[in-house]
mmCIF file of C-alpha atoms in Angstrom:
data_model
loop_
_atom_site.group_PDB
_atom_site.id
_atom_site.type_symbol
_atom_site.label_atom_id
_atom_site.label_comp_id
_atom_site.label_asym_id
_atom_site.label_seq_id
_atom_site.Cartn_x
_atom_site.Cartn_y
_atom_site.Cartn_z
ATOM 1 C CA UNK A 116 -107.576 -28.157 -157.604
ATOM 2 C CA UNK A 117 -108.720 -30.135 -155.148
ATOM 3 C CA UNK A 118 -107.699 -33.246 -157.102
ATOM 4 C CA UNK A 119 -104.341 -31.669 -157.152
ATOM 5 C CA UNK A 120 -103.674 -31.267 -153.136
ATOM 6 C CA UNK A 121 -105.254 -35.052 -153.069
ATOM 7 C CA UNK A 122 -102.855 -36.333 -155.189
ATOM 8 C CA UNK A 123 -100.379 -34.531 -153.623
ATOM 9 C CA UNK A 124 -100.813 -35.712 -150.667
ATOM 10 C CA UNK A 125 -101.454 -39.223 -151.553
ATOM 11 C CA UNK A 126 -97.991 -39.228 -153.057
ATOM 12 C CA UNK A 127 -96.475 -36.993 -149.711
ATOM 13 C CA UNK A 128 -98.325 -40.068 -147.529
ATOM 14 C CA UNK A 129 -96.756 -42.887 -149.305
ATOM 15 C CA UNK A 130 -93.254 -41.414 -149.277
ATOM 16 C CA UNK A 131 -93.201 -40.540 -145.746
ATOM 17 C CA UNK A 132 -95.128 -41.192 -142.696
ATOM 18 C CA UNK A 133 -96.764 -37.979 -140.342
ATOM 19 C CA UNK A 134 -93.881 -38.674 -137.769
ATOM 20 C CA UNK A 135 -91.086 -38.381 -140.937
ATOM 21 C CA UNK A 136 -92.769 -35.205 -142.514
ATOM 22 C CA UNK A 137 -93.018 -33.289 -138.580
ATOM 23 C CA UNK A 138 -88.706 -34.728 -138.405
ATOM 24 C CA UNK A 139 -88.250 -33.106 -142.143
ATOM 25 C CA UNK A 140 -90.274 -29.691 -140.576
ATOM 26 C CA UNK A 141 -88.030 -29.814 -137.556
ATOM 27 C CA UNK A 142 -84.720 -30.686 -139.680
ATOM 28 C CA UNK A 143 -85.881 -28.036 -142.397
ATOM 29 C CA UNK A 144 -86.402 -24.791 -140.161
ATOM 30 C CA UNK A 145 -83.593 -25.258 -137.790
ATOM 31 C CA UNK A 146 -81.425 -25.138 -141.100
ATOM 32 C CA UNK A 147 -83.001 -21.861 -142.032
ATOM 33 C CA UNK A 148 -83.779 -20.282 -138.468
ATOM 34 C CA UNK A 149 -80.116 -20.565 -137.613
ATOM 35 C CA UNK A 150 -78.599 -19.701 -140.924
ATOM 36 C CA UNK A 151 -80.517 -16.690 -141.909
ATOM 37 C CA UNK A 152 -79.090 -14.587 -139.753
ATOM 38 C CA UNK A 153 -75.353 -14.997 -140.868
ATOM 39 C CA UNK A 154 -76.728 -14.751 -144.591
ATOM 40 C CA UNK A 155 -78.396 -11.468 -144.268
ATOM 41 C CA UNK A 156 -75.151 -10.338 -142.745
ATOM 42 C CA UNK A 157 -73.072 -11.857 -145.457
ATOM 43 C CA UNK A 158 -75.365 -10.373 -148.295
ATOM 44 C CA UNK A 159 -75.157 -6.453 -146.263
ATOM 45 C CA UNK A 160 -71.422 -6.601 -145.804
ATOM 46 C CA UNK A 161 -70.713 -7.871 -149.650
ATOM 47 C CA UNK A 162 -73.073 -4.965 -150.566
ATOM 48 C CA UNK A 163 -71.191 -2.452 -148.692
ATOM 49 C CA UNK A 164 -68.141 -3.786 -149.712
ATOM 50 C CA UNK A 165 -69.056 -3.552 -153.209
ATOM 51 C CA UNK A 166 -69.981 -0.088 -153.299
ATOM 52 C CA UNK A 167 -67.356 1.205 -150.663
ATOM 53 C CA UNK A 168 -64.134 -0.546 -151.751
ATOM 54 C CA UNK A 169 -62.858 -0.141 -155.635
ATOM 55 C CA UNK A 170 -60.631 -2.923 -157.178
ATOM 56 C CA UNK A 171 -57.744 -0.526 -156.701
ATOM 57 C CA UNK A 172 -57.898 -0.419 -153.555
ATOM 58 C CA UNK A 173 -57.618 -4.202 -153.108
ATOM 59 C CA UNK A 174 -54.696 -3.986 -155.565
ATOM 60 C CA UNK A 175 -52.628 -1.173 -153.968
ATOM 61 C CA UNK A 176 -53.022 -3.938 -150.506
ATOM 62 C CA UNK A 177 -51.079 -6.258 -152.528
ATOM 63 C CA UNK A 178 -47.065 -7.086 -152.502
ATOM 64 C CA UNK A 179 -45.071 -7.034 -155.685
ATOM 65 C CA UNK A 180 -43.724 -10.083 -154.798
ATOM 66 C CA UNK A 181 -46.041 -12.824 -156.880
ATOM 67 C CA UNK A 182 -45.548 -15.397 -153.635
ATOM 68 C CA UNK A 183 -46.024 -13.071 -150.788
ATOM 69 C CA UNK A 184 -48.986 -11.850 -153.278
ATOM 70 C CA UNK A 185 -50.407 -15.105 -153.110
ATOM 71 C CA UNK A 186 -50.026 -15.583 -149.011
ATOM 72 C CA UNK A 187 -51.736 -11.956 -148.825
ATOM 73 C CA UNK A 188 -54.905 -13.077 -151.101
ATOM 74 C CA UNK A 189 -55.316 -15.711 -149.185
ATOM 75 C CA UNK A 190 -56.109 -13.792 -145.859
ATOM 76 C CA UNK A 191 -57.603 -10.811 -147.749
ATOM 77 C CA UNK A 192 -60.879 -12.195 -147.317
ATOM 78 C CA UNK A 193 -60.687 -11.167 -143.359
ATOM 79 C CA UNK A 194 -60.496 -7.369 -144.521
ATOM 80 C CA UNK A 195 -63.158 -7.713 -147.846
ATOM 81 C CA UNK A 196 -66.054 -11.195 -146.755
ATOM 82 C CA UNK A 197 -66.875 -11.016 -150.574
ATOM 83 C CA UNK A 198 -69.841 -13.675 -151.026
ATOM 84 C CA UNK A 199 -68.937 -16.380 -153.616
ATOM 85 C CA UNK A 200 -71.359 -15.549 -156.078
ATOM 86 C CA UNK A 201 -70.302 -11.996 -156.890
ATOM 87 C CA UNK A 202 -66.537 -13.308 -156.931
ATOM 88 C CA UNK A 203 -65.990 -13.958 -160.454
ATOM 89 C CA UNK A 204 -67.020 -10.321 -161.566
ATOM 90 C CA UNK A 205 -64.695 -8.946 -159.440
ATOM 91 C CA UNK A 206 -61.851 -10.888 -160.139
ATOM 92 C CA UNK A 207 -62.127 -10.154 -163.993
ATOM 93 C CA UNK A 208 -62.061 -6.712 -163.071
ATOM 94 C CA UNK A 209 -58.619 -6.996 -160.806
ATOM 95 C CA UNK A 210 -57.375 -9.140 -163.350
ATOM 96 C CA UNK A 211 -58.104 -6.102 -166.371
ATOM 97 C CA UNK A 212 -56.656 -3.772 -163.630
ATOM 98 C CA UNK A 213 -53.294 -5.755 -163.629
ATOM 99 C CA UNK A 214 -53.283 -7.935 -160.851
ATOM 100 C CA UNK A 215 -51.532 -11.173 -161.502
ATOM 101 C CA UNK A 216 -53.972 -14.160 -162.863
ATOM 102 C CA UNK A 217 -52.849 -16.525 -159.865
ATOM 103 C CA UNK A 218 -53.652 -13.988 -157.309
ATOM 104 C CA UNK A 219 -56.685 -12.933 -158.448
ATOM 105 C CA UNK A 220 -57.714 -16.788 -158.033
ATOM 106 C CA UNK A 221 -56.362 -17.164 -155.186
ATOM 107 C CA UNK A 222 -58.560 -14.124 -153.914
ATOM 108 C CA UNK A 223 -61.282 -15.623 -155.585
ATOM 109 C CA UNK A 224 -61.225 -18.773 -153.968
ATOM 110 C CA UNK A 225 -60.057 -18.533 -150.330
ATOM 111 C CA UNK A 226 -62.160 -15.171 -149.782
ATOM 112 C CA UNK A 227 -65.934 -16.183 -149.643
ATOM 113 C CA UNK A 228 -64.405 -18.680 -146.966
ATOM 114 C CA UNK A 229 -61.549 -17.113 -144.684
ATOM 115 C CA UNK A 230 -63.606 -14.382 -143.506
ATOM 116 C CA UNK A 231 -64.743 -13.627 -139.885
ATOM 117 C CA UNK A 232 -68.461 -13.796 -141.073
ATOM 118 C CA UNK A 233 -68.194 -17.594 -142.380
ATOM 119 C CA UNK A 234 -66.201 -18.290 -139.274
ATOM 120 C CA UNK A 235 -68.660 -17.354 -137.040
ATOM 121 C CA UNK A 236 -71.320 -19.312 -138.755
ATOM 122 C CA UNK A 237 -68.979 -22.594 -139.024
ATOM 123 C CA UNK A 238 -68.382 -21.874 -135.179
ATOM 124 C CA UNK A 239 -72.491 -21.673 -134.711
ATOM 125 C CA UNK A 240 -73.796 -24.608 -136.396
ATOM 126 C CA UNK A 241 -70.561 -26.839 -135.256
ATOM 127 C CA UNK A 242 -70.925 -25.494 -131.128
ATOM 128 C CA UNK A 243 -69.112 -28.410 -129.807
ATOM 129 C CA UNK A 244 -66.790 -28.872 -132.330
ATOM 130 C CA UNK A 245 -64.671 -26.019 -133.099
ATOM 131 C CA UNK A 246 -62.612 -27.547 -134.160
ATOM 132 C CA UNK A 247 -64.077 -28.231 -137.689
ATOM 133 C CA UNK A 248 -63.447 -23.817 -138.401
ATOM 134 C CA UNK A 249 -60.181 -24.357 -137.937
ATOM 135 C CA UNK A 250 -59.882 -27.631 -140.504
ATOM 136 C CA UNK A 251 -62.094 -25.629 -142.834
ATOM 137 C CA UNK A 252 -60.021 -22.490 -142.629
ATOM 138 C CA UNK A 253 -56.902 -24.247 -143.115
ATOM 139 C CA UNK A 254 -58.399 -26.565 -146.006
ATOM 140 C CA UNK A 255 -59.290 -23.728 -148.010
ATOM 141 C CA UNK A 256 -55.825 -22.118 -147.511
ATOM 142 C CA UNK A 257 -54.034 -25.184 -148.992
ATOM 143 C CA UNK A 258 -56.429 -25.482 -151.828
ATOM 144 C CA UNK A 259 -56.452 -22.103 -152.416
ATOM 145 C CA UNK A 260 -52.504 -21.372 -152.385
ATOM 146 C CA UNK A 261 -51.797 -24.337 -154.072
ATOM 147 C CA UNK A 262 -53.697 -23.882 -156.911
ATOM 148 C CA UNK A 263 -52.650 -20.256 -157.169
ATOM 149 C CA UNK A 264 -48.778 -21.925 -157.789
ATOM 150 C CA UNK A 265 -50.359 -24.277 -160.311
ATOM 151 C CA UNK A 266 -51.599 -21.498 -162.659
ATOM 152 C CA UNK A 267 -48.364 -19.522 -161.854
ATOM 153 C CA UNK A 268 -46.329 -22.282 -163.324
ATOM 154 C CA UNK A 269 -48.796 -23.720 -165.739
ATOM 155 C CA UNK A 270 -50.786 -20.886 -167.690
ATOM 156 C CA UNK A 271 -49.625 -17.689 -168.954
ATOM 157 C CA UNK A 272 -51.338 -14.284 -170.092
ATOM 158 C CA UNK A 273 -55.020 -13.180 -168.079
ATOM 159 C CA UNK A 274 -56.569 -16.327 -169.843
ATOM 160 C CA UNK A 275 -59.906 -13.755 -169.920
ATOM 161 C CA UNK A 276 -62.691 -14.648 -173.024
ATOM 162 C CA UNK A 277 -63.515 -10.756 -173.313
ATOM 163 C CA UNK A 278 -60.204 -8.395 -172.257
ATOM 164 C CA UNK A 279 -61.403 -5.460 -174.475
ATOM 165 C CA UNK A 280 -64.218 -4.835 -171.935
ATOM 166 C CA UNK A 281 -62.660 -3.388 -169.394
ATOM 167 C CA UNK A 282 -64.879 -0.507 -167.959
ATOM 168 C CA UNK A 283 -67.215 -2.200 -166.472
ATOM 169 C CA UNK A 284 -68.758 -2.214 -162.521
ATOM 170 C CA UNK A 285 -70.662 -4.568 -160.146
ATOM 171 C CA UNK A 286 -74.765 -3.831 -158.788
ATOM 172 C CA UNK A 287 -74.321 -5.929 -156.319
ATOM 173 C CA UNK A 288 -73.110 -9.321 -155.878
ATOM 174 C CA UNK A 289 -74.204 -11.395 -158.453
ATOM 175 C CA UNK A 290 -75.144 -8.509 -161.393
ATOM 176 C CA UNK A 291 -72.258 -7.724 -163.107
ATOM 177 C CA UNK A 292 -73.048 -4.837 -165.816
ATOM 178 C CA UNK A 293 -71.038 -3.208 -168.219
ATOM 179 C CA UNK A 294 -71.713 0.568 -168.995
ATOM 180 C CA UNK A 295 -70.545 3.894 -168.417
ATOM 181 C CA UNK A 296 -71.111 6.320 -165.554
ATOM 182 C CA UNK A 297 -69.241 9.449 -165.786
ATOM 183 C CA UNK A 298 -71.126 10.572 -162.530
ATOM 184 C CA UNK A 299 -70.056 9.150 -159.189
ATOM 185 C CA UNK A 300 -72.574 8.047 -156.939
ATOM 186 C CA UNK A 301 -73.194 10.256 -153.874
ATOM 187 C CA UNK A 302 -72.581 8.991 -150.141
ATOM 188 C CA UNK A 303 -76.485 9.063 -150.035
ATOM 189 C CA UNK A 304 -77.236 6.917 -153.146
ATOM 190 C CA UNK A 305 -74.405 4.282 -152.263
ATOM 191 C CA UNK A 306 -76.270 3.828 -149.156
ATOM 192 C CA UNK A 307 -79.645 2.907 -151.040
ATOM 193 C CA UNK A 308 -77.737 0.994 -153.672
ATOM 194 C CA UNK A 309 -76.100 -1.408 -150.458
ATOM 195 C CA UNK A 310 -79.460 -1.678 -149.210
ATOM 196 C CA UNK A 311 -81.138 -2.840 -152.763
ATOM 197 C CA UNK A 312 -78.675 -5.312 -153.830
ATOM 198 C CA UNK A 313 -78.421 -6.875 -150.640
ATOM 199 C CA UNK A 314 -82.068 -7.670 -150.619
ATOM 200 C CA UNK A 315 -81.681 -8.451 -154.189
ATOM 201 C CA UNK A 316 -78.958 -11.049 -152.800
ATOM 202 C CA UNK A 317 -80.335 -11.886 -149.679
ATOM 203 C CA UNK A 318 -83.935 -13.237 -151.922
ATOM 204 C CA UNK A 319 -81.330 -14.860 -154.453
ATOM 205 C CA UNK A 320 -79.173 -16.502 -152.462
ATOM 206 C CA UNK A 321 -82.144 -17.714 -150.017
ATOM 207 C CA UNK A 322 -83.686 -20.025 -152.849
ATOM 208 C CA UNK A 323 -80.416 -22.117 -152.982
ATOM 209 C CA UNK A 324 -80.417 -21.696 -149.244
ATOM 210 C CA UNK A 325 -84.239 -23.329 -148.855
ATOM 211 C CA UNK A 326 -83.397 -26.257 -152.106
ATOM 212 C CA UNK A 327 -80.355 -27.036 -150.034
ATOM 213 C CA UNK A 328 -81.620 -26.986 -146.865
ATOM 214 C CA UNK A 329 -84.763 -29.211 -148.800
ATOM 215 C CA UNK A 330 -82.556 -31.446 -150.079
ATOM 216 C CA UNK A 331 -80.600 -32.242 -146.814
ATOM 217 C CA UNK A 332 -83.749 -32.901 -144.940
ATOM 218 C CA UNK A 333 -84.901 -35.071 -147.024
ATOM 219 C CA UNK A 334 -81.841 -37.315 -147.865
ATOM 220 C CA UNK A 335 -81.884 -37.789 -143.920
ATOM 221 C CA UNK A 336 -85.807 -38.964 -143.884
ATOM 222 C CA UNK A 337 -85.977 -40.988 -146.870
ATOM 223 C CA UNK A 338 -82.773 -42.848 -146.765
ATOM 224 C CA UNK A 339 -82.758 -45.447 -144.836
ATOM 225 C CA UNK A 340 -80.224 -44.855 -141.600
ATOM 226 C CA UNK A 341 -78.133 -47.738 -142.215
ATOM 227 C CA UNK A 342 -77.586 -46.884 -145.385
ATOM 228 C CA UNK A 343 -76.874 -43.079 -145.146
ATOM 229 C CA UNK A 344 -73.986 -44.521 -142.094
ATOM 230 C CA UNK A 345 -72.779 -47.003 -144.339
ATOM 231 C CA UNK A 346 -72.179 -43.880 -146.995
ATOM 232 C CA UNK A 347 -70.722 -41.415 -144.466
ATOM 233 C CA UNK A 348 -68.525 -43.605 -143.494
ATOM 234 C CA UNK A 349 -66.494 -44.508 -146.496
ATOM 235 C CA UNK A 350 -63.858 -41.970 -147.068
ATOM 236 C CA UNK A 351 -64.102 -42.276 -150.712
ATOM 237 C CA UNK A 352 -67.927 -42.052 -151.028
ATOM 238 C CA UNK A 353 -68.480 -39.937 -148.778
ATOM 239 C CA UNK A 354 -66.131 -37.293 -149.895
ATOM 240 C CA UNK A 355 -67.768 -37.988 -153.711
ATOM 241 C CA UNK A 356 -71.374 -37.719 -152.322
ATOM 242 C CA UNK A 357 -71.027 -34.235 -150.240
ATOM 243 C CA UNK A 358 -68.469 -32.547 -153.047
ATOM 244 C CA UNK A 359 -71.643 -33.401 -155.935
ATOM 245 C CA UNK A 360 -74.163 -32.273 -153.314
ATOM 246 C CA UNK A 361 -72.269 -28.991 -152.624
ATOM 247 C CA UNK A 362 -71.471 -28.362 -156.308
ATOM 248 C CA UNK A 363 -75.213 -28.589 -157.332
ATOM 249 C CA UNK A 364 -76.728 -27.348 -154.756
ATOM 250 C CA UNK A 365 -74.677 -23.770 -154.694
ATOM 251 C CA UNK A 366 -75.532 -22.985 -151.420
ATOM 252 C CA UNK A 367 -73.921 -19.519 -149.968
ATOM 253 C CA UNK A 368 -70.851 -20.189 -148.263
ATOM 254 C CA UNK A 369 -72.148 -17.701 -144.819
ATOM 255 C CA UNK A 370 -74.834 -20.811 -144.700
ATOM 256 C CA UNK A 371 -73.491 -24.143 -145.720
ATOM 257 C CA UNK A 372 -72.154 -25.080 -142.516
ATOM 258 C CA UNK A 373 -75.820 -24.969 -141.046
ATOM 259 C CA UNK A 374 -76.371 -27.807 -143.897
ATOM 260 C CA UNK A 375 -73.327 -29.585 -143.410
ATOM 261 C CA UNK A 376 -73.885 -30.206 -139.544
ATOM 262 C CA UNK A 377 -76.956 -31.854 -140.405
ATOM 263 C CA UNK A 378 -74.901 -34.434 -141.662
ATOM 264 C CA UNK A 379 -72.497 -34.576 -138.804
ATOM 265 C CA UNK A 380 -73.599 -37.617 -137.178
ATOM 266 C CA UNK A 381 -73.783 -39.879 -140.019
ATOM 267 C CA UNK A 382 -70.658 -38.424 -142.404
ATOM 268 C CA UNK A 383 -66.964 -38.786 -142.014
ATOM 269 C CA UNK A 384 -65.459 -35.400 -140.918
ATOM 270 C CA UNK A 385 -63.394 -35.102 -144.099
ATOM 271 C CA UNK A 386 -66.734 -35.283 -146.223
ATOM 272 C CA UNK A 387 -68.241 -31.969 -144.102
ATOM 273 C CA UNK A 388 -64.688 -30.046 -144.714
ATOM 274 C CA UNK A 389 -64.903 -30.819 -148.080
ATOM 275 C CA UNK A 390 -68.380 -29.912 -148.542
ATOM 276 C CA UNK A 391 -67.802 -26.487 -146.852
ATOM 277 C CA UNK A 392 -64.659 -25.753 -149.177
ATOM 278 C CA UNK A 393 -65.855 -27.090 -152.360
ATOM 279 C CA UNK A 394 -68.968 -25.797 -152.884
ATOM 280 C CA UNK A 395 -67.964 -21.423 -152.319
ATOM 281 C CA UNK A 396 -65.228 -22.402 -154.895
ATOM 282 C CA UNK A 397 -66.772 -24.025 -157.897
ATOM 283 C CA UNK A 398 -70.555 -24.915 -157.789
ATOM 284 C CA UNK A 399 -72.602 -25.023 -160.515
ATOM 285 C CA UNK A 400 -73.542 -21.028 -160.616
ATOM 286 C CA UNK A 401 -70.059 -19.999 -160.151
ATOM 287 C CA UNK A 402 -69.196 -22.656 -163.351
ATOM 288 C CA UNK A 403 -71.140 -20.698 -165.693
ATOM 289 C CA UNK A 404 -69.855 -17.548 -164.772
ATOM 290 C CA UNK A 405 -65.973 -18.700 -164.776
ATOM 291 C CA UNK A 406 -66.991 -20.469 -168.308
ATOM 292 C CA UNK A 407 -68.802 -17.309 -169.309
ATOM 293 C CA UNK A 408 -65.688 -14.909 -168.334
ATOM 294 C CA UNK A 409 -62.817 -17.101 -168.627
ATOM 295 C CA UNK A 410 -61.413 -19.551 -171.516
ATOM 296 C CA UNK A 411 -62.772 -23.215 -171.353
ATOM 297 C CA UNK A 412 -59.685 -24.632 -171.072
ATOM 298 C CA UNK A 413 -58.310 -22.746 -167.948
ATOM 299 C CA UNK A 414 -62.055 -23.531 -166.507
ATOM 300 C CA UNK A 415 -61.769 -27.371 -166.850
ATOM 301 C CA UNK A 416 -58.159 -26.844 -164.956
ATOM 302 C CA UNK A 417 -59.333 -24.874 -162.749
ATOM 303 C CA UNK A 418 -62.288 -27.030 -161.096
ATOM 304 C CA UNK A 419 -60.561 -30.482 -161.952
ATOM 305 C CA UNK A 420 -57.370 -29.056 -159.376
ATOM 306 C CA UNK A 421 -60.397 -27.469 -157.051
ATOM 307 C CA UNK A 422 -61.653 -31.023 -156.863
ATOM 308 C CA UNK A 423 -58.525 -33.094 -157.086
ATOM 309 C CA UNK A 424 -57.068 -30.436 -153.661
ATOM 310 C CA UNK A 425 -60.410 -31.171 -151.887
ATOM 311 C CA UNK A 426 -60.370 -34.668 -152.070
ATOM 312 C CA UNK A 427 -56.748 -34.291 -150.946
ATOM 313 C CA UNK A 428 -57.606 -32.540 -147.373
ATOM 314 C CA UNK A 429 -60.561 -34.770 -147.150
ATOM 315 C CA UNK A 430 -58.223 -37.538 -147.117
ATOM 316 C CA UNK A 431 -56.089 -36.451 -144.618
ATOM 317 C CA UNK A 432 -58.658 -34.897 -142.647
ATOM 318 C CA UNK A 433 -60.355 -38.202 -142.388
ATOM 319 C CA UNK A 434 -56.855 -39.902 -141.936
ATOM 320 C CA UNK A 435 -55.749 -37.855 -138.679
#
């Protein structure tokens, strides 16, 4: 053992000096100190949400009209701040229910973002720049509408793997099950089931929180400053580097902007947007599930127009 924690920390000592680990402790737990509040609310209001508010009732808020339908899932994440990860789940069951593919997506996509919880935290951890919620709000809009129009023009039928299974409810955000329950849940036990699956989420959720927040930290001790400027800098590779870094490291979209304003003095402002509207769409969790749930074919569309839209607003963000 202890030739473990001296090996360790012979490795530690030639990587970084004292002064760079006490800058990566300092970098690290403002990340999580300011973010953990806005998660914890995320995780209890997606809980609540998810045991309070059927698919139906979402469904009966939407017009008949397929474009005004579109424009209406866009903002219906200020009513229902569904966390990203539990998305997918619901959105198979909206589709199954009858709601249009496009608008389900469109749901799917803008709602994890354009909510007043995620607002709030973009708003904290950019204080003197609010005006990055606003770019983010209206980035995820236009790659959230527009892709909604592409699969209303481009794919036809619910484009679901499994559409025989169609009684099936969430536990929570991320645990999707499929059984029966001829018993509703009382008032009492919906209470106790929002508090368990929100610390279920809340402990999930704050491992990609802590790798993220890890992995931020660290790219700003190691790499050398000149370097990490030089990157930030370039539209093209910085937008590249920050859409990767959000898709792998599947942060919760209540605490990515915590992340991303760690980078705001080296990366282009285009980069950050990106990073914040990327990464609750398609990172590499929600992948699996979409591939899992939905046909490979609309999956591959699906993230290459997600990506191909980002890079768009990160072009013109950086270009205004």
């Amino acid at each position: 053992m202890d030739l473990i924690v001296a090996t360790i920390s012979s490795t530690v000592s030639t990587v970084m000096s004292w002064n760079d680990f006490i800058n990566f402790k300092i970098i690290l737990l403002s990340i999580i100190i300011e973010a953990f509040p806005f998660l914890i609310l995320s995780v209890m209001v997606s809980a609540m949400l998810s045991h309070f508010v059927s698919e139906s009732r979402i469904r009966s808020m939407l017009p008949k009209n397929k474009f005004l339908s579109l424009i209406m899932a866009c903002f219906l994440g200020i009513l229902f701040p569904v966390c990203d990860c539990g998305m997918v789940p619901i959105v198979r069951r909206l589709v199954l229910k009858g709601v249009p593919l496009p608008t389900a997506i469109v749901f799917m996509l803008a709602a994890p973002i354009i909510n007043p919880v995620v607002g709030a935290a973009t708003a904290f951890a950019f204080r003197n720049h609010i005006e990055v919620v606003f770019l983010r709000l209206g980035a995820a809009c236009f790659v959230a509408l527009f892709t909604g129009l592409f699969i209303n023009f481009f794919f036809i039928g619910n484009q679901l793997k499994k559409a025989g299974e169609i009684h099936s409810h969430t536990h929570g955000c991320c645990h999707d099950t499929t059984h029966n329950h001829p018993i509703q849940p009382s008032f009492l036990n919906k209470i106790i089931f929002t508090f368990r699956d929100a610390s279920n989420e809340f402990f999930e959720m704050g491992k990609f929180l802590l790798i993220g927040a890890m992995l931020g930290s660290l790219s700003q001790i190691l790499l050398p400053h000149a370097m990490l400027l030089t990157l930030g800098q370039n539209s093209f590779l910085s937008t590249g580097f920050m859409m990767l870094f959000a898709f792998f490291i599947s942060v919760c979209s209540s605490a990515d902007a915590f992340i991303a304003a760690s980078f705001s003095t080296s990366f282009s402002l285009g980069s950050l947007v990106t990073f914040m509207v990327l990464g609750p769409m398609i990172d590499l969790k929600n992948l699996l599930m979409l591939l899992y749930t939905f046909r490979t074919r609309f999956v591959i569309w699906l993230a290459l127009m997600i990506i191909l839209l980002c890079s768009s607003a990160a072009y013109v963000i950086n270009h205004l």
